[in-house]
Short mmCIF file of C-alpha atoms in Angstrom, two decimals:
data_model
loop_
_atom_site.label_atom_id
_atom_site.label_comp_id
_atom_site.label_asym_id
_atom_site.label_seq_id
_atom_site.Cartn_x
_atom_site.Cartn_y
_atom_site.Cartn_z
CA MET V 1000 0.00 0.00 0.00
CA ILE V 1001 2.87 2.39 0.76
CA PHE V 1002 5.00 1.48 -2.27
CA PRO V 1003 2.51 0.06 -4.76
CA VAL V 1004 3.13 -1.47 -8.15
CA PHE V 1005 2.04 1.56 -10.16
CA ARG V 1006 1.23 2.07 -13.82
CA PHE V 1007 2.54 4.81 -16.03
CA PRO V 1008 -0.27 6.82 -17.66
CA LYS V 1009 -0.82 6.32 -21.35
CA PRO V 1010 1.03 9.02 -23.32
CA GLY V 1011 -1.01 11.57 -25.22
CA GLY V 1012 0.67 11.34 -28.63
CA ALA V 1013 -0.21 9.29 -31.69
CA TYR V 1014 2.80 6.96 -31.68
CA GLY V 1015 3.41 3.74 -29.84
CA ILE V 1016 6.75 3.29 -28.08
CA GLY V 1017 9.61 0.90 -28.66
CA THR V 1018 12.82 0.58 -26.65
CA LEU V 1019 16.32 -0.79 -27.10
CA THR V 1020 19.37 -0.74 -24.82
CA TYR V 1021 22.99 -0.52 -25.99
CA HIS V 1022 26.39 -1.00 -24.36
CA TRP V 1023 29.01 1.30 -25.87
CA VAL V 1024 32.73 1.60 -25.11
CA ASP V 1025 34.72 4.72 -25.96
CA PRO V 1026 38.17 3.34 -26.88
CA GLY V 1027 39.73 6.79 -27.00
CA ARG V 1028 38.80 7.87 -23.48
CA LEU V 1029 40.21 6.67 -20.16
CA GLU V 1030 37.81 5.88 -17.32
CA SER V 1031 38.58 8.77 -14.98
CA PHE V 1032 36.67 7.38 -11.98
CA THR V 1033 38.94 4.34 -11.57
CA ALA V 1034 42.67 3.91 -10.99
CA ASN V 1035 43.20 1.22 -13.63
CA PRO V 1036 44.98 2.81 -16.65
CA ASN V 1037 43.51 0.14 -18.92
CA ASP V 1038 39.89 1.04 -18.15
CA ARG V 1039 38.01 2.81 -20.90
CA ARG V 1040 34.80 4.76 -20.53
CA GLU V 1041 31.75 2.61 -21.23
CA LEU V 1042 28.08 3.51 -21.12
CA MET V 1043 24.69 1.89 -21.02
CA VAL V 1044 22.26 3.88 -23.16
CA GLN V 1045 18.56 3.12 -23.45
CA ILE V 1046 16.67 4.42 -26.47
CA TRP V 1047 12.93 4.96 -26.71
CA TYR V 1048 11.50 5.57 -30.19
CA PRO V 1049 8.17 5.93 -32.03
CA ALA V 1050 7.02 2.44 -32.86
CA LYS V 1051 4.35 0.37 -34.48
CA VAL V 1052 3.16 -1.74 -31.56
CA ASP V 1053 1.12 -4.87 -31.16
CA PRO V 1054 -1.29 -4.31 -28.25
CA SER V 1055 -0.81 -7.91 -27.17
CA SER V 1056 2.99 -7.61 -26.88
CA PRO V 1057 4.49 -7.61 -23.37
CA ARG V 1058 5.55 -4.23 -22.04
CA ALA V 1059 9.17 -3.51 -21.17
CA PRO V 1060 10.14 -3.38 -17.49
CA TYR V 1061 10.71 -0.02 -15.85
CA VAL V 1062 13.90 -0.88 -13.94
CA PRO V 1063 15.21 -4.39 -14.68
CA ASN V 1064 17.83 -4.21 -11.89
CA PRO V 1065 16.32 -2.32 -8.92
CA GLY V 1066 19.07 -3.61 -6.64
CA ALA V 1067 21.41 -1.16 -8.40
CA LEU V 1068 19.43 1.71 -6.87
CA ALA V 1069 20.55 1.05 -3.27
CA PRO V 1070 22.88 4.13 -3.20
CA LEU V 1071 19.97 6.34 -4.32
CA ALA V 1072 17.77 4.92 -1.57
CA ARG V 1073 20.42 5.73 1.01
CA LEU V 1074 20.75 9.33 -0.25
CA LEU V 1075 16.98 9.69 0.14
CA HIS V 1076 17.29 8.21 3.66
CA TRP V 1077 15.22 5.20 2.61
CA GLN V 1078 15.95 1.52 3.05
CA PRO V 1079 17.18 -0.14 -0.20
CA PHE V 1080 14.33 -2.69 -0.14
CA ILE V 1081 11.92 0.14 -0.92
CA PHE V 1082 12.88 -0.02 -4.61
CA ARG V 1083 12.26 -3.77 -4.93
CA PRO V 1084 8.69 -3.32 -6.26
CA LEU V 1085 10.12 -1.50 -9.29
CA LYS V 1086 10.99 -4.86 -10.87
CA TYR V 1087 7.26 -5.59 -11.18
CA ILE V 1088 6.45 -2.29 -12.90
CA THR V 1089 6.09 -2.21 -16.66
CA THR V 1090 6.10 0.78 -18.98
CA ASN V 1091 4.20 1.63 -22.16
CA ALA V 1092 7.17 0.56 -24.29
CA ILE V 1093 7.73 -2.69 -26.17
CA GLU V 1094 11.24 -4.03 -26.54
CA SER V 1095 12.56 -4.18 -30.14
CA ALA V 1096 9.26 -3.07 -31.69
CA PRO V 1097 9.46 -1.97 -35.34
CA VAL V 1098 9.83 1.77 -35.91
CA ALA V 1099 6.66 3.67 -36.79
CA HIS V 1100 6.11 4.69 -40.44
CA GLY V 1101 4.63 8.14 -39.82
CA GLU V 1102 7.84 10.02 -40.72
CA SER V 1103 11.01 9.09 -42.58
CA ASN V 1104 13.08 9.92 -39.51
CA PHE V 1105 12.64 11.49 -36.09
CA PRO V 1106 14.46 14.23 -34.15
CA VAL V 1107 16.61 13.00 -31.29
CA LEU V 1108 16.80 14.03 -27.62
CA ILE V 1109 19.64 12.92 -25.32
CA CYS V 1110 19.01 12.86 -21.57
CA SER V 1111 21.35 12.81 -18.57
CA HIS V 1112 20.16 11.73 -15.14
CA GLY V 1113 20.65 13.35 -11.74
CA ARG V 1114 23.36 12.58 -9.19
CA SER V 1115 22.99 8.99 -7.99
CA GLY V 1116 20.10 8.68 -10.42
CA PHE V 1117 19.32 6.18 -13.14
CA ARG V 1118 18.61 6.37 -16.84
CA GLN V 1119 14.90 5.59 -16.49
CA GLU V 1120 14.15 8.24 -13.84
CA ASN V 1121 12.17 10.40 -16.28
CA THR V 1122 10.33 7.62 -18.09
CA ARG V 1123 6.98 9.43 -17.86
CA LEU V 1124 8.49 12.40 -19.72
CA PHE V 1125 10.34 10.16 -22.20
CA GLU V 1126 7.19 8.32 -23.17
CA GLU V 1127 5.24 11.52 -23.70
CA LEU V 1128 7.95 12.96 -25.94
CA VAL V 1129 8.31 9.72 -27.93
CA SER V 1130 4.56 9.43 -28.45
CA HIS V 1131 4.74 12.83 -30.18
CA GLY V 1132 7.49 11.79 -32.58
CA TYR V 1133 10.88 12.00 -30.83
CA VAL V 1134 13.64 9.50 -30.22
CA VAL V 1135 14.97 9.74 -26.65
CA ALA V 1136 18.37 8.32 -25.69
CA ALA V 1137 18.99 8.25 -21.92
CA ILE V 1138 22.49 7.66 -20.58
CA ASP V 1139 23.54 5.78 -17.46
CA HIS V 1140 26.70 7.66 -16.41
CA PRO V 1141 28.85 5.06 -14.57
CA TYR V 1142 29.91 6.12 -11.06
CA ALA V 1143 27.65 9.19 -11.21
CA ALA V 1144 24.58 6.93 -11.46
CA SER V 1145 23.29 4.93 -8.52
CA GLY V 1146 24.45 1.72 -10.16
CA VAL V 1147 25.13 0.70 -13.75
CA VAL V 1148 24.87 -2.98 -14.67
CA PHE V 1149 26.80 -4.03 -17.79
CA PRO V 1150 25.81 -6.99 -19.99
CA ASP V 1151 28.50 -9.25 -18.51
CA GLY V 1152 27.21 -8.64 -14.97
CA ARG V 1153 29.82 -6.11 -13.87
CA ARG V 1154 28.41 -3.25 -11.82
CA ALA V 1155 29.70 0.34 -11.56
CA THR V 1156 28.30 1.71 -8.31
CA PHE V 1157 27.93 5.31 -7.22
CA ASP V 1158 31.23 7.00 -6.36
CA THR V 1159 30.72 8.79 -3.04
CA ARG V 1160 33.20 11.45 -4.12
CA MET V 1161 30.27 12.71 -6.19
CA LEU V 1162 28.85 14.01 -2.89
CA ASP V 1163 31.65 16.58 -2.82
CA ARG V 1164 30.84 19.72 -4.76
CA THR V 1165 34.43 20.43 -5.83
CA PHE V 1166 34.79 16.90 -7.19
CA VAL V 1167 31.46 17.14 -9.02
CA ASP V 1168 32.46 20.44 -10.63
CA SER V 1169 35.67 18.83 -11.91
CA LYS V 1170 33.69 15.99 -13.53
CA ILE V 1171 31.06 18.01 -15.40
CA PRO V 1172 33.14 18.35 -18.63
CA TYR V 1173 33.96 14.62 -18.49
CA LEU V 1174 30.28 13.69 -18.11
CA ALA V 1175 29.41 16.10 -20.92
CA GLN V 1176 31.76 14.07 -23.11
CA ASP V 1177 29.52 11.05 -22.39
CA THR V 1178 26.71 13.00 -24.03
CA ILE V 1179 28.81 13.94 -27.06
CA PHE V 1180 30.06 10.34 -27.40
CA THR V 1181 26.44 9.17 -27.30
CA LEU V 1182 25.60 11.58 -30.12
CA ASN V 1183 28.50 10.17 -32.15
CA GLN V 1184 27.37 6.60 -31.48
CA LEU V 1185 23.85 7.48 -32.58
CA GLY V 1186 25.40 8.56 -35.87
CA VAL V 1187 27.01 5.12 -36.21
CA LEU V 1188 23.71 3.49 -35.26
CA ASN V 1189 21.88 5.52 -37.87
CA GLN V 1190 24.28 4.23 -40.50
CA SER V 1191 23.89 0.60 -39.46
CA ASP V 1192 21.97 -0.53 -36.41
CA PRO V 1193 23.18 -4.04 -35.46
CA ARG V 1194 19.63 -4.73 -34.28
CA GLY V 1195 18.32 -3.80 -37.74
CA ILE V 1196 15.73 -1.40 -36.28
CA LEU V 1197 16.95 2.24 -36.14
CA THR V 1198 19.06 2.40 -39.31
CA GLY V 1199 18.25 5.62 -41.18
CA ARG V 1200 15.49 6.63 -38.78
CA LEU V 1201 17.36 9.19 -36.64
CA ASP V 1202 17.37 12.84 -37.71
CA LEU V 1203 20.73 13.95 -36.37
CA GLN V 1204 20.32 17.43 -37.82
CA ARG V 1205 17.66 18.03 -35.16
CA VAL V 1206 19.12 17.07 -31.78
CA GLY V 1207 18.29 18.41 -28.34
CA VAL V 1208 19.65 17.62 -24.90
CA PHE V 1209 18.07 17.75 -21.45
CA GLY V 1210 18.46 16.63 -17.88
CA LEU V 1211 17.48 17.07 -14.26
CA SER V 1212 19.83 18.26 -11.52
CA LEU V 1213 23.35 16.98 -12.32
CA GLY V 1214 21.94 16.00 -15.72
CA GLY V 1215 20.95 19.62 -16.31
CA GLU V 1216 24.50 20.77 -15.59
CA VAL V 1217 25.84 18.11 -17.94
CA SER V 1218 23.37 19.15 -20.65
CA ALA V 1219 24.34 22.82 -20.43
CA GLU V 1220 28.03 21.93 -20.52
CA ALA V 1221 27.45 19.68 -23.53
CA CYS V 1222 25.74 22.54 -25.37
CA LEU V 1223 28.70 24.79 -24.60
CA LEU V 1224 31.09 22.21 -26.07
CA GLU V 1225 29.05 20.83 -28.97
CA PRO V 1226 27.16 23.01 -31.48
CA ARG V 1227 25.35 19.99 -32.94
CA PHE V 1228 23.01 20.24 -29.96
CA ARG V 1229 20.35 22.66 -31.19
CA ALA V 1230 18.16 23.00 -28.08
CA CYS V 1231 18.86 22.71 -24.36
CA LEU V 1232 16.38 21.96 -21.55
CA VAL V 1233 17.71 22.33 -18.00
CA MET V 1234 15.70 21.22 -14.97
CA ASP V 1235 16.29 22.69 -11.52
CA VAL V 1236 20.04 23.10 -11.11
CA TRP V 1237 22.74 25.77 -10.97
CA MET V 1238 24.86 26.32 -14.07
CA PRO V 1239 28.54 25.33 -14.40
CA ALA V 1240 30.91 28.26 -13.97
CA ASP V 1241 32.23 28.10 -17.54
CA VAL V 1242 28.66 28.15 -18.90
CA VAL V 1243 27.94 31.24 -16.81
CA ARG V 1244 31.10 32.91 -18.13
CA ALA V 1245 30.66 32.00 -21.81
CA GLY V 1246 26.87 31.72 -22.06
CA LEU V 1247 24.97 29.44 -24.41
CA LYS V 1248 24.10 30.01 -28.05
CA GLN V 1249 21.28 27.45 -28.31
CA PRO V 1250 17.64 28.16 -27.44
CA THR V 1251 17.34 27.11 -23.80
CA MET V 1252 14.53 26.49 -21.35
CA TRP V 1253 14.92 26.31 -17.58
CA LEU V 1254 12.26 24.43 -15.63
CA THR V 1255 12.56 25.20 -11.94
CA ARG V 1256 10.66 26.78 -9.03
CA ASP V 1257 10.73 29.87 -6.87
CA ALA V 1258 13.03 30.52 -3.90
CA ARG V 1259 10.21 30.12 -1.39
CA THR V 1260 9.50 26.55 -2.59
CA MET V 1261 13.20 25.67 -2.49
CA GLN V 1262 13.33 26.96 1.08
CA LEU V 1263 10.24 24.91 1.97
CA GLU V 1264 12.03 21.82 0.64
CA GLY V 1265 14.96 22.51 2.94
CA TRP V 1266 17.54 23.92 0.55
CA ASP V 1267 20.02 26.25 2.22
CA ARG V 1268 20.20 29.89 1.21
CA ALA V 1269 23.53 29.57 -0.60
CA ASP V 1270 22.25 26.77 -2.88
CA ILE V 1271 19.02 28.65 -3.58
CA ASP V 1272 20.88 31.82 -4.50
CA GLU V 1273 23.40 30.00 -6.69
CA THR V 1274 20.73 28.02 -8.52
CA LEU V 1275 18.48 30.96 -9.34
CA THR V 1276 21.29 33.46 -9.94
CA THR V 1277 23.34 31.31 -12.34
CA MET V 1278 20.32 30.09 -14.30
CA ARG V 1279 19.09 33.64 -14.69
CA ALA V 1280 22.54 34.91 -15.67
CA VAL V 1281 22.72 32.46 -18.58
CA PHE V 1282 19.08 33.13 -19.49
CA GLU V 1283 19.67 36.87 -19.67
CA SER V 1284 22.83 36.45 -21.78
CA LEU V 1285 21.22 34.28 -24.46
CA PRO V 1286 21.58 35.72 -27.96
CA GLY V 1287 18.38 33.98 -29.04
CA ASP V 1288 15.25 32.45 -27.57
CA GLY V 1289 15.10 31.59 -23.89
CA TYR V 1290 12.46 30.56 -21.37
CA PHE V 1291 12.57 30.77 -17.58
CA VAL V 1292 9.72 28.69 -16.18
CA GLN V 1293 9.10 28.46 -12.43
CA VAL V 1294 6.45 26.27 -10.82
CA PRO V 1295 5.75 27.07 -7.15
CA GLY V 1296 5.00 23.98 -5.07
CA MET V 1297 7.27 21.63 -7.03
CA PHE V 1298 10.13 20.00 -5.16
CA HIS V 1299 13.26 18.76 -6.90
CA GLN V 1300 11.98 15.20 -7.34
CA ASN V 1301 8.69 16.40 -8.84
CA PHE V 1302 10.63 16.76 -12.08
CA SER V 1303 11.31 12.99 -12.06
CA ASP V 1304 9.07 9.91 -11.76
CA ALA V 1305 9.30 9.99 -7.94
CA SER V 1306 5.69 11.00 -7.37
CA PHE V 1307 4.62 7.64 -8.83
CA PHE V 1308 6.64 5.64 -6.32
CA SER V 1309 4.30 6.13 -3.37
CA PRO V 1310 1.17 8.08 -2.43
CA LEU V 1311 3.22 9.28 0.54
CA THR V 1312 6.08 10.98 -1.33
CA SER V 1313 4.71 14.43 -0.52
CA TRP V 1314 4.15 13.52 3.14
CA LEU V 1315 7.72 12.14 3.27
CA GLY V 1316 9.05 15.43 1.88
CA VAL V 1317 10.36 13.85 -1.34
CA THR V 1318 7.89 15.73 -3.54
CA GLY V 1319 6.22 19.07 -2.94
CA PRO V 1320 2.69 20.19 -2.10
CA ILE V 1321 1.72 20.40 -5.78
CA ASP V 1322 -0.36 17.46 -7.05
CA GLY V 1323 2.09 14.94 -8.49
CA ARG V 1324 0.14 14.37 -11.71
CA ARG V 1325 -0.22 18.13 -12.20
CA ALA V 1326 3.54 18.53 -11.85
CA GLN V 1327 4.13 15.80 -14.43
CA ASP V 1328 1.66 17.42 -16.81
CA ILE V 1329 3.35 20.82 -16.55
CA THR V 1330 6.82 19.35 -17.05
CA SER V 1331 5.88 17.27 -20.09
CA THR V 1332 3.73 19.96 -21.72
CA TYR V 1333 6.36 22.70 -21.50
CA SER V 1334 9.16 20.32 -22.52
CA LEU V 1335 7.23 19.14 -25.57
CA ALA V 1336 6.31 22.69 -26.59
CA PHE V 1337 9.95 23.77 -26.32
CA PHE V 1338 11.32 20.97 -28.49
CA ASP V 1339 8.42 21.20 -30.96
CA LEU V 1340 9.22 24.87 -31.55
CA HIS V 1341 12.98 24.64 -31.73
CA LEU V 1342 13.50 21.26 -33.39
CA LYS V 1343 10.33 20.89 -35.45
CA GLY V 1344 9.61 24.57 -36.13
CA ARG V 1345 6.02 24.36 -34.92
CA PRO V 1346 4.61 27.60 -33.50
CA GLU V 1347 3.66 27.16 -29.84
CA VAL V 1348 1.21 29.56 -28.19
CA LEU V 1349 2.27 28.14 -24.81
CA LEU V 1350 5.69 29.76 -25.22
CA THR V 1351 4.45 33.25 -25.96
CA GLY V 1352 3.34 34.23 -22.46
CA PRO V 1353 1.46 33.14 -19.33
CA ALA V 1354 -0.87 30.20 -20.05
CA GLN V 1355 -4.49 30.20 -18.94
CA GLN V 1356 -4.42 26.43 -18.39
CA TYR V 1357 -1.40 26.75 -16.06
CA PRO V 1358 -2.06 29.83 -13.92
CA GLU V 1359 0.41 28.69 -11.25
CA VAL V 1360 3.35 28.80 -13.68
CA LEU V 1361 5.62 31.85 -13.57
CA PHE V 1362 6.69 32.26 -17.18
CA GLU V 1363 9.38 34.53 -18.62
CA MET V 1364 10.75 34.57 -22.15
CA ARG V 1365 13.27 36.45 -24.22
CA ARG V 1366 13.56 36.69 -27.98
CA PRO V 1367 16.36 38.19 -30.11
#
C-alpha cells in the first residue's frame, strides 16, 4: 500500500513506443573514476523511439535491476528494499518493436540523469515525448549513477566522491563528453543498427539535450562544447561556472521553481541563490530564444518519476505540495512545446506568455 506497483499513464501522442538498450565503449577515453589505466569509458544507453506496436505484446520493465538503486535509496534516507517493487512495474514501451512509419526519420533528444540517479528516472516524460514523434536516448553515467549494470554482470556503483561539490564540478566536462560520445554513437547506429531497427530513422540534424539536476549541468556543458546540440532543456540546477562565463548560443529552457519553494524543501540559502542566480545569468545572456519557467509547489523530485513511487512521497518530503500528476503534466507539456518549436519549427502559443491552463506557472521569455 505504501510502495505500490504503479502504472505509467498512457502518453497523449499518436505513436506507440519501442525501446532498445545498448552497451558502448569509448576506446579513446580513459575511465577517470577508476585507478586502472587500462579502463576505458563505457556507457549503457537506453533508447525509446516511435514504434508500431502490437497491443498484445508484453511491455518492457521499468527498472530491470532495482538492486542497483541502493545508493539512491540511502541518499533519500530510505531503506534499499523500498525499490524492490520497481521490478514488477512495466512501462508503455515494447522491446525491439518496429519503428513507426509516420515520418522518414525522427528528431533526437539525449538525456542525462541526476546525481545517484538512473537512466529511467524520467520515463513518464520520455514516453510523452516519444509518443509525439521524438527518439529519446537516456544515458547511465557510470559512477555518477546509482548503479550501472553491464551486460556481462559487472556493476559500476555510485562514487561517493560525487557528494563533494568540488569533485562534481571537476567531472562536469567529463560527463558532458559522455553526451557527445552518445551523439556520435547514434550517428554510427543511424548508418547501421546491429539490431536492424533504427538504421536511417534518426534525424541527427535536429538534436536536443536535457536533464534534471546533475543532468541539467551536464546538458548545459554539452551545449557549450558541442554546437550539434540545437536545443537545451535544464531542470532545476545551478549552471557550471564556464557556462555562466561563456553563455549558451542554443535556445534554452529552464524548468525550476521559486526561492520560497526551495526553502520549503529545505535547501540552504547559498544553494538557492546560486541556482536561481546562475540560471538567470545564462538566461539573460542568451543571444536567441530563452524561457525561464518556475512552478511554485514543485520539489526537486517532482521533475522525475518519484511522485509515482508512493502516495506518501509528498508527506515524506520527497515531492512538494503540488499534485504529483499536475507537476508531471506541466513538465511534459512545456518540454514538448519547447522541443516542438525549436526542433520541429512548430509555433507554440504556450511559449508566448502566461498560459491560462497553467495559472500557477511563472513564465518569462526572451527573444532576439
